[in-house]
Amino acid sequence: MGFMSLMYLICALRTNVVFVTIFFGLFMCFVLLTGSYWQIAMGHSDVATKLQIASGAFAFLACLAGWWIFFAQMLASVDFPYQVPVGDISHLIQSGTARAQDKERFSA
């Protein structure tokens, strides 16, 4: 699940801040939970408890961001006059198509 969350996080870098927050929170949650289970197997229950608490905090962050994007999509679906900001970051990383067009334009 952690690897899949990392792939989703990388793909979300072209969408908006809320999706990046969701997948970063999930990725960190799974990584910390894995570390917690590792520490339990090694017999360090005190460290495992702290890792589980940190994992829960990142899961809570992901849930908050999930409810935020849900609220934004619900407002958009009923054509509400106000929109909730989601932090569009699609302009930061150029698409593959735009890169190919730029390369073609500058090479000619």
Short mmCIF file of N, CA, C and O in Angstrom, two decimals:
data_model
loop_
_atom_site.label_atom_id
_atom_site.label_comp_id
_atom_site.label_asym_id
_atom_site.label_seq_id
_atom_site.Cartn_x
_atom_site.Cartn_y
_atom_site.Cartn_z
N MET A 1 0.82 -1.19 0.00
CA MET A 1 0.00 0.00 0.00
C MET A 1 0.86 1.26 0.00
O MET A 1 0.49 2.26 -0.59
N GLY A 2 1.99 1.18 0.68
CA GLY A 2 2.87 2.33 0.71
C GLY A 2 3.44 2.65 -0.66
O GLY A 2 3.52 3.82 -1.06
N PHE A 3 3.82 1.61 -1.40
CA PHE A 3 4.36 1.83 -2.74
C PHE A 3 3.30 2.40 -3.67
O PHE A 3 3.57 3.30 -4.46
N MET A 4 2.09 1.88 -3.57
CA MET A 4 1.00 2.39 -4.41
C MET A 4 0.67 3.84 -4.04
O MET A 4 0.42 4.67 -4.92
N SER A 5 0.70 4.16 -2.76
CA SER A 5 0.46 5.53 -2.34
C SER A 5 1.56 6.47 -2.86
O SER A 5 1.29 7.61 -3.22
N LEU A 6 2.78 5.97 -2.91
CA LEU A 6 3.87 6.78 -3.46
C LEU A 6 3.66 7.04 -4.96
O LEU A 6 3.88 8.15 -5.43
N MET A 7 3.22 6.01 -5.68
CA MET A 7 2.93 6.21 -7.11
C MET A 7 1.80 7.23 -7.29
O MET A 7 1.89 8.11 -8.16
N TYR A 8 0.76 7.13 -6.49
CA TYR A 8 -0.33 8.10 -6.57
C TYR A 8 0.14 9.50 -6.21
O TYR A 8 -0.30 10.48 -6.81
N LEU A 9 1.04 9.60 -5.23
CA LEU A 9 1.58 10.89 -4.84
C LEU A 9 2.35 11.53 -5.99
O LEU A 9 2.18 12.72 -6.28
N ILE A 10 3.16 10.75 -6.67
CA ILE A 10 3.92 11.28 -7.80
C ILE A 10 2.98 11.74 -8.91
O ILE A 10 3.16 12.81 -9.49
N CYS A 11 1.94 10.96 -9.18
CA CYS A 11 0.97 11.34 -10.21
C CYS A 11 0.15 12.56 -9.80
O CYS A 11 -0.26 13.35 -10.65
N ALA A 12 -0.07 12.73 -8.51
CA ALA A 12 -0.87 13.85 -8.02
C ALA A 12 -0.13 15.18 -8.08
O ALA A 12 -0.75 16.23 -7.91
N LEU A 13 1.16 15.15 -8.33
CA LEU A 13 1.94 16.39 -8.36
C LEU A 13 1.50 17.33 -9.48
O LEU A 13 1.88 18.49 -9.48
N ARG A 14 0.72 16.86 -10.43
CA ARG A 14 0.22 17.73 -11.49
C ARG A 14 -1.23 18.14 -11.29
O ARG A 14 -1.84 18.73 -12.17
N THR A 15 -1.82 17.84 -10.15
CA THR A 15 -3.25 18.13 -9.96
C THR A 15 -3.46 19.31 -9.01
O THR A 15 -3.60 20.44 -9.46
N ASN A 16 -3.52 19.03 -7.71
CA ASN A 16 -3.74 20.10 -6.74
C ASN A 16 -3.12 19.74 -5.39
O ASN A 16 -2.73 18.61 -5.16
N VAL A 17 -3.06 20.73 -4.53
CA VAL A 17 -2.41 20.57 -3.22
C VAL A 17 -3.16 19.57 -2.35
O VAL A 17 -2.54 18.80 -1.59
N VAL A 18 -4.47 19.53 -2.46
CA VAL A 18 -5.26 18.63 -1.61
C VAL A 18 -4.96 17.17 -1.93
O VAL A 18 -4.75 16.36 -1.01
N PHE A 19 -4.89 16.81 -3.20
CA PHE A 19 -4.54 15.43 -3.55
C PHE A 19 -3.12 15.08 -3.12
O PHE A 19 -2.87 13.98 -2.65
N VAL A 20 -2.20 16.01 -3.26
CA VAL A 20 -0.83 15.77 -2.80
C VAL A 20 -0.82 15.54 -1.29
O VAL A 20 -0.14 14.64 -0.79
N THR A 21 -1.61 16.32 -0.56
CA THR A 21 -1.69 16.16 0.90
C THR A 21 -2.27 14.80 1.26
O THR A 21 -1.78 14.12 2.18
N ILE A 22 -3.32 14.39 0.56
CA ILE A 22 -3.93 13.08 0.83
C ILE A 22 -2.92 11.96 0.64
O ILE A 22 -2.72 11.11 1.52
N PHE A 23 -2.27 11.95 -0.51
CA PHE A 23 -1.38 10.83 -0.81
C PHE A 23 -0.07 10.89 -0.02
O PHE A 23 0.50 9.85 0.31
N PHE A 24 0.39 12.10 0.32
CA PHE A 24 1.55 12.20 1.21
C PHE A 24 1.19 11.67 2.60
O PHE A 24 1.97 10.94 3.21
N GLY A 25 0.02 12.04 3.08
CA GLY A 25 -0.41 11.56 4.39
C GLY A 25 -0.56 10.04 4.41
O GLY A 25 -0.13 9.38 5.37
N LEU A 26 -1.13 9.49 3.36
CA LEU A 26 -1.28 8.03 3.30
C LEU A 26 0.07 7.33 3.20
O LEU A 26 0.31 6.31 3.85
N PHE A 27 0.95 7.89 2.37
CA PHE A 27 2.28 7.29 2.22
C PHE A 27 3.02 7.28 3.57
O PHE A 27 3.56 6.25 3.98
N MET A 28 3.02 8.41 4.25
CA MET A 28 3.70 8.48 5.54
C MET A 28 3.03 7.57 6.57
O MET A 28 3.71 6.95 7.40
N CYS A 29 1.72 7.48 6.52
CA CYS A 29 0.99 6.59 7.43
C CYS A 29 1.44 5.15 7.24
O CYS A 29 1.76 4.46 8.22
N PHE A 30 1.50 4.69 6.00
CA PHE A 30 1.90 3.31 5.75
C PHE A 30 3.36 3.06 6.08
O PHE A 30 3.71 2.00 6.60
N VAL A 31 4.23 4.03 5.80
CA VAL A 31 5.64 3.86 6.12
C VAL A 31 5.84 3.77 7.64
O VAL A 31 6.56 2.89 8.13
N LEU A 32 5.20 4.68 8.36
CA LEU A 32 5.34 4.66 9.82
C LEU A 32 4.70 3.43 10.44
O LEU A 32 5.21 2.88 11.42
N LEU A 33 3.60 2.98 9.88
CA LEU A 33 2.96 1.76 10.40
C LEU A 33 3.83 0.54 10.14
O LEU A 33 3.94 -0.36 11.00
N THR A 34 4.49 0.51 8.99
CA THR A 34 5.43 -0.58 8.71
C THR A 34 6.58 -0.56 9.70
O THR A 34 6.99 -1.61 10.22
N GLY A 35 7.10 0.64 9.96
CA GLY A 35 8.16 0.75 10.95
C GLY A 35 7.70 0.34 12.33
O GLY A 35 8.47 -0.25 13.10
N SER A 36 6.47 0.63 12.65
CA SER A 36 5.92 0.23 13.94
C SER A 36 5.87 -1.29 14.08
O SER A 36 6.27 -1.84 15.11
N TYR A 37 5.40 -1.96 13.03
CA TYR A 37 5.36 -3.42 13.08
C TYR A 37 6.77 -4.01 13.14
O TYR A 37 7.00 -5.03 13.80
N TRP A 38 7.71 -3.37 12.48
CA TRP A 38 9.09 -3.82 12.53
C TRP A 38 9.63 -3.71 13.96
O TRP A 38 10.31 -4.61 14.44
N GLN A 39 9.33 -2.59 14.60
CA GLN A 39 9.80 -2.38 15.97
C GLN A 39 9.15 -3.37 16.94
O GLN A 39 9.80 -3.81 17.90
N ILE A 40 7.90 -3.70 16.70
CA ILE A 40 7.24 -4.71 17.54
C ILE A 40 7.94 -6.05 17.38
O ILE A 40 8.17 -6.77 18.36
N ALA A 41 8.29 -6.39 16.14
CA ALA A 41 8.98 -7.65 15.89
C ALA A 41 10.35 -7.68 16.55
O ALA A 41 10.83 -8.74 16.97
N MET A 42 10.98 -6.52 16.68
CA MET A 42 12.30 -6.44 17.32
C MET A 42 12.20 -6.35 18.84
O MET A 42 13.21 -6.37 19.53
N GLY A 43 10.97 -6.20 19.35
CA GLY A 43 10.77 -6.16 20.79
C GLY A 43 10.81 -4.76 21.39
O GLY A 43 10.92 -4.63 22.61
N HIS A 44 10.74 -3.74 20.58
CA HIS A 44 10.78 -2.36 21.07
C HIS A 44 9.37 -1.77 21.04
O HIS A 44 9.03 -0.98 20.17
N SER A 45 8.58 -2.14 22.01
CA SER A 45 7.18 -1.71 22.00
C SER A 45 7.02 -0.22 22.28
O SER A 45 6.04 0.39 21.83
N ASP A 46 7.96 0.40 23.00
CA ASP A 46 7.84 1.84 23.28
C ASP A 46 8.02 2.66 22.00
O ASP A 46 7.29 3.63 21.76
N VAL A 47 8.98 2.29 21.17
CA VAL A 47 9.18 2.98 19.88
C VAL A 47 8.00 2.70 18.95
O VAL A 47 7.54 3.59 18.24
N ALA A 48 7.51 1.46 18.98
CA ALA A 48 6.38 1.09 18.12
C ALA A 48 5.14 1.91 18.46
O ALA A 48 4.40 2.32 17.55
N THR A 49 4.92 2.16 19.72
CA THR A 49 3.77 2.97 20.14
C THR A 49 3.88 4.39 19.59
O THR A 49 2.90 4.95 19.08
N LYS A 50 5.06 4.97 19.66
CA LYS A 50 5.25 6.33 19.13
C LYS A 50 5.07 6.37 17.61
O LYS A 50 4.50 7.32 17.07
N LEU A 51 5.54 5.34 16.94
CA LEU A 51 5.36 5.28 15.48
C LEU A 51 3.88 5.11 15.12
O LEU A 51 3.42 5.67 14.11
N GLN A 52 3.15 4.35 15.91
CA GLN A 52 1.72 4.19 15.65
C GLN A 52 0.98 5.51 15.85
O GLN A 52 0.06 5.82 15.08
N ILE A 53 1.36 6.28 16.82
CA ILE A 53 0.73 7.58 17.06
C ILE A 53 1.03 8.53 15.90
O ILE A 53 0.14 9.22 15.40
N ALA A 54 2.28 8.54 15.44
CA ALA A 54 2.64 9.38 14.30
C ALA A 54 1.91 8.92 13.04
O ALA A 54 1.45 9.75 12.23
N SER A 55 1.77 7.63 12.87
CA SER A 55 1.04 7.09 11.72
C SER A 55 -0.42 7.52 11.76
O SER A 55 -0.99 7.91 10.73
N GLY A 56 -1.02 7.49 12.93
CA GLY A 56 -2.40 7.94 13.08
C GLY A 56 -2.56 9.42 12.78
O GLY A 56 -3.56 9.85 12.22
N ALA A 57 -1.55 10.23 13.13
CA ALA A 57 -1.60 11.66 12.84
C ALA A 57 -1.59 11.91 11.33
O ALA A 57 -2.35 12.75 10.82
N PHE A 58 -0.75 11.18 10.61
CA PHE A 58 -0.72 11.35 9.15
C PHE A 58 -2.00 10.82 8.50
O PHE A 58 -2.48 11.38 7.51
N ALA A 59 -2.58 9.75 9.06
CA ALA A 59 -3.85 9.25 8.55
C ALA A 59 -4.96 10.28 8.78
O ALA A 59 -5.83 10.48 7.92
N PHE A 60 -4.93 10.94 9.93
CA PHE A 60 -5.91 11.99 10.22
C PHE A 60 -5.76 13.15 9.25
O PHE A 60 -6.76 13.70 8.76
N LEU A 61 -4.52 13.53 8.93
CA LEU A 61 -4.27 14.58 7.94
C LEU A 61 -4.85 14.20 6.58
O LEU A 61 -5.49 15.02 5.91
N ALA A 62 -4.63 12.94 6.18
CA ALA A 62 -5.17 12.48 4.90
C ALA A 62 -6.70 12.50 4.90
O ALA A 62 -7.32 12.87 3.91
N CYS A 63 -7.31 12.13 6.02
CA CYS A 63 -8.77 12.16 6.12
C CYS A 63 -9.32 13.58 6.05
O CYS A 63 -10.32 13.83 5.37
N LEU A 64 -8.66 14.51 6.72
CA LEU A 64 -9.10 15.91 6.65
C LEU A 64 -9.03 16.43 5.21
O LEU A 64 -9.95 17.10 4.74
N ALA A 65 -7.93 16.14 4.54
CA ALA A 65 -7.79 16.58 3.15
C ALA A 65 -8.83 15.89 2.26
O ALA A 65 -9.35 16.50 1.32
N GLY A 66 -9.14 14.64 2.55
CA GLY A 66 -10.16 13.92 1.78
C GLY A 66 -11.53 14.55 1.93
O GLY A 66 -12.27 14.69 0.96
N TRP A 67 -11.87 14.94 3.15
CA TRP A 67 -13.15 15.62 3.36
C TRP A 67 -13.17 16.98 2.68
O TRP A 67 -14.21 17.43 2.19
N TRP A 68 -12.02 17.66 2.64
CA TRP A 68 -11.94 18.98 1.99
C TRP A 68 -12.21 18.85 0.49
O TRP A 68 -12.98 19.61 -0.08
N ILE A 69 -11.57 17.86 -0.17
CA ILE A 69 -11.78 17.70 -1.62
C ILE A 69 -13.20 17.21 -1.89
O ILE A 69 -13.81 17.59 -2.89
N PHE A 70 -13.74 16.41 -0.99
CA PHE A 70 -15.13 15.96 -1.14
C PHE A 70 -16.08 17.16 -1.07
O PHE A 70 -16.99 17.29 -1.90
N PHE A 71 -15.85 18.04 -0.12
CA PHE A 71 -16.68 19.24 0.01
C PHE A 71 -16.55 20.12 -1.22
O PHE A 71 -17.55 20.64 -1.73
N ALA A 72 -15.34 20.27 -1.74
CA ALA A 72 -15.12 21.08 -2.94
C ALA A 72 -15.85 20.48 -4.14
O ALA A 72 -16.46 21.21 -4.93
N GLN A 73 -15.80 19.17 -4.28
CA GLN A 73 -16.47 18.51 -5.40
C GLN A 73 -17.98 18.57 -5.26
O GLN A 73 -18.69 18.69 -6.26
N MET A 74 -18.48 18.47 -4.03
CA MET A 74 -19.93 18.58 -3.83
C MET A 74 -20.42 19.98 -4.18
O MET A 74 -21.47 20.13 -4.81
N LEU A 75 -19.68 21.01 -3.78
CA LEU A 75 -20.08 22.37 -4.13
C LEU A 75 -20.05 22.58 -5.64
O LEU A 75 -20.94 23.23 -6.19
N ALA A 76 -19.06 22.02 -6.30
CA ALA A 76 -18.97 22.17 -7.75
C ALA A 76 -20.08 21.40 -8.45
O ALA A 76 -20.60 21.85 -9.47
N SER A 77 -20.48 20.26 -7.90
CA SER A 77 -21.49 19.44 -8.58
C SER A 77 -22.88 20.04 -8.52
O SER A 77 -23.71 19.78 -9.39
N VAL A 78 -23.16 20.85 -7.50
CA VAL A 78 -24.47 21.48 -7.40
C VAL A 78 -24.44 22.93 -7.88
O VAL A 78 -25.39 23.67 -7.69
N ASP A 79 -23.32 23.31 -8.51
CA ASP A 79 -23.14 24.64 -9.08
C ASP A 79 -23.35 25.73 -8.04
O ASP A 79 -24.04 26.72 -8.27
N PHE A 80 -22.74 25.53 -6.88
CA PHE A 80 -22.82 26.49 -5.79
C PHE A 80 -22.06 27.76 -6.19
O PHE A 80 -21.04 27.68 -6.87
N PRO A 81 -22.53 28.93 -5.80
CA PRO A 81 -21.85 30.16 -6.25
C PRO A 81 -20.46 30.37 -5.65
O PRO A 81 -19.70 31.19 -6.15
N TYR A 82 -20.11 29.67 -4.60
CA TYR A 82 -18.79 29.79 -3.99
C TYR A 82 -18.00 28.50 -4.20
O TYR A 82 -18.57 27.42 -4.13
N GLN A 83 -16.72 28.64 -4.44
CA GLN A 83 -15.86 27.48 -4.62
C GLN A 83 -14.84 27.43 -3.49
O GLN A 83 -14.35 28.46 -3.03
N VAL A 84 -14.54 26.24 -3.06
CA VAL A 84 -13.53 26.03 -2.02
C VAL A 84 -12.17 25.87 -2.71
O VAL A 84 -12.05 25.11 -3.67
N PRO A 85 -11.15 26.60 -2.27
CA PRO A 85 -9.85 26.48 -2.93
C PRO A 85 -9.20 25.12 -2.67
O PRO A 85 -9.24 24.61 -1.55
N VAL A 86 -8.64 24.54 -3.72
CA VAL A 86 -7.95 23.26 -3.59
C VAL A 86 -6.47 23.38 -3.94
O VAL A 86 -5.73 22.42 -3.81
N GLY A 87 -6.03 24.55 -4.37
CA GLY A 87 -4.62 24.77 -4.64
C GLY A 87 -4.14 24.15 -5.93
O GLY A 87 -3.35 23.20 -5.91
N ASP A 88 -4.58 24.66 -7.04
CA ASP A 88 -4.20 24.13 -8.36
C ASP A 88 -2.70 24.28 -8.57
O ASP A 88 -2.15 25.38 -8.49
N ILE A 89 -2.02 23.18 -8.85
CA ILE A 89 -0.59 23.21 -9.11
C ILE A 89 -0.25 22.58 -10.47
O ILE A 89 0.88 22.18 -10.72
N SER A 90 -1.24 22.53 -11.35
CA SER A 90 -1.02 21.90 -12.65
C SER A 90 -0.04 22.68 -13.52
O SER A 90 0.51 22.13 -14.46
N HIS A 91 0.20 23.94 -13.21
CA HIS A 91 1.11 24.75 -14.01
C HIS A 91 2.57 24.59 -13.60
O HIS A 91 3.46 25.04 -14.30
N LEU A 92 2.84 23.94 -12.48
CA LEU A 92 4.21 23.83 -11.99
C LEU A 92 5.04 22.79 -12.74
O LEU A 92 6.23 22.98 -12.97
N ILE A 93 4.42 21.68 -13.10
CA ILE A 93 5.12 20.63 -13.84
C ILE A 93 4.48 20.56 -15.22
O ILE A 93 3.30 20.29 -15.37
N GLN A 94 5.31 20.78 -16.22
CA GLN A 94 4.81 20.82 -17.59
C GLN A 94 4.47 19.40 -18.07
O GLN A 94 5.17 18.44 -17.75
N SER A 95 3.40 19.29 -18.85
CA SER A 95 2.98 17.98 -19.34
C SER A 95 3.93 17.48 -20.42
O SER A 95 4.69 18.25 -21.02
N GLY A 96 3.87 16.19 -20.69
CA GLY A 96 4.70 15.59 -21.73
C GLY A 96 4.37 16.12 -23.10
O GLY A 96 5.25 16.32 -23.94
N THR A 97 3.10 16.37 -23.36
CA THR A 97 2.68 16.92 -24.65
C THR A 97 3.24 18.33 -24.84
O THR A 97 3.73 18.66 -25.92
N ALA A 98 3.17 19.14 -23.80
CA ALA A 98 3.69 20.51 -23.90
C ALA A 98 5.20 20.50 -24.09
O ALA A 98 5.74 21.31 -24.84
N ARG A 99 5.88 19.58 -23.43
CA ARG A 99 7.33 19.48 -23.62
C ARG A 99 7.68 19.10 -25.05
O ARG A 99 8.62 19.63 -25.63
N ALA A 100 6.93 18.15 -25.61
CA ALA A 100 7.18 17.73 -26.99
C ALA A 100 6.93 18.88 -27.95
O ALA A 100 7.68 19.07 -28.92
N GLN A 101 5.87 19.64 -27.71
CA GLN A 101 5.58 20.80 -28.57
C GLN A 101 6.65 21.86 -28.47
O GLN A 101 7.07 22.43 -29.47
N ASP A 102 7.15 22.10 -27.25
CA ASP A 102 8.22 23.08 -27.08
C ASP A 102 9.50 22.62 -27.77
O ASP A 102 10.20 23.39 -28.40
N LYS A 103 9.79 21.33 -27.62
CA LYS A 103 10.99 20.78 -28.26
C LYS A 103 10.90 20.88 -29.77
O LYS A 103 11.86 21.23 -30.44
N GLU A 104 9.72 20.58 -30.29
CA GLU A 104 9.50 20.66 -31.74
C GLU A 104 9.57 22.10 -32.22
O GLU A 104 10.13 22.39 -33.29
N ARG A 105 9.01 23.00 -31.45
CA ARG A 105 8.98 24.41 -31.83
C ARG A 105 10.37 25.02 -31.84
O ARG A 105 10.73 25.78 -32.73
N PHE A 106 11.19 24.68 -30.85
CA PHE A 106 12.52 25.27 -30.74
C PHE A 106 13.56 24.57 -31.62
O PHE A 106 14.60 25.14 -31.90
N SER A 107 13.29 23.35 -32.02
CA SER A 107 14.25 22.65 -32.87
C SER A 107 14.09 23.03 -34.34
O SER A 107 15.01 22.87 -35.12
N ALA A 108 12.94 23.55 -34.70
CA ALA A 108 12.71 23.89 -36.11
C ALA A 108 13.18 25.27 -36.46
O ALA A 108 13.61 26.08 -35.83
#
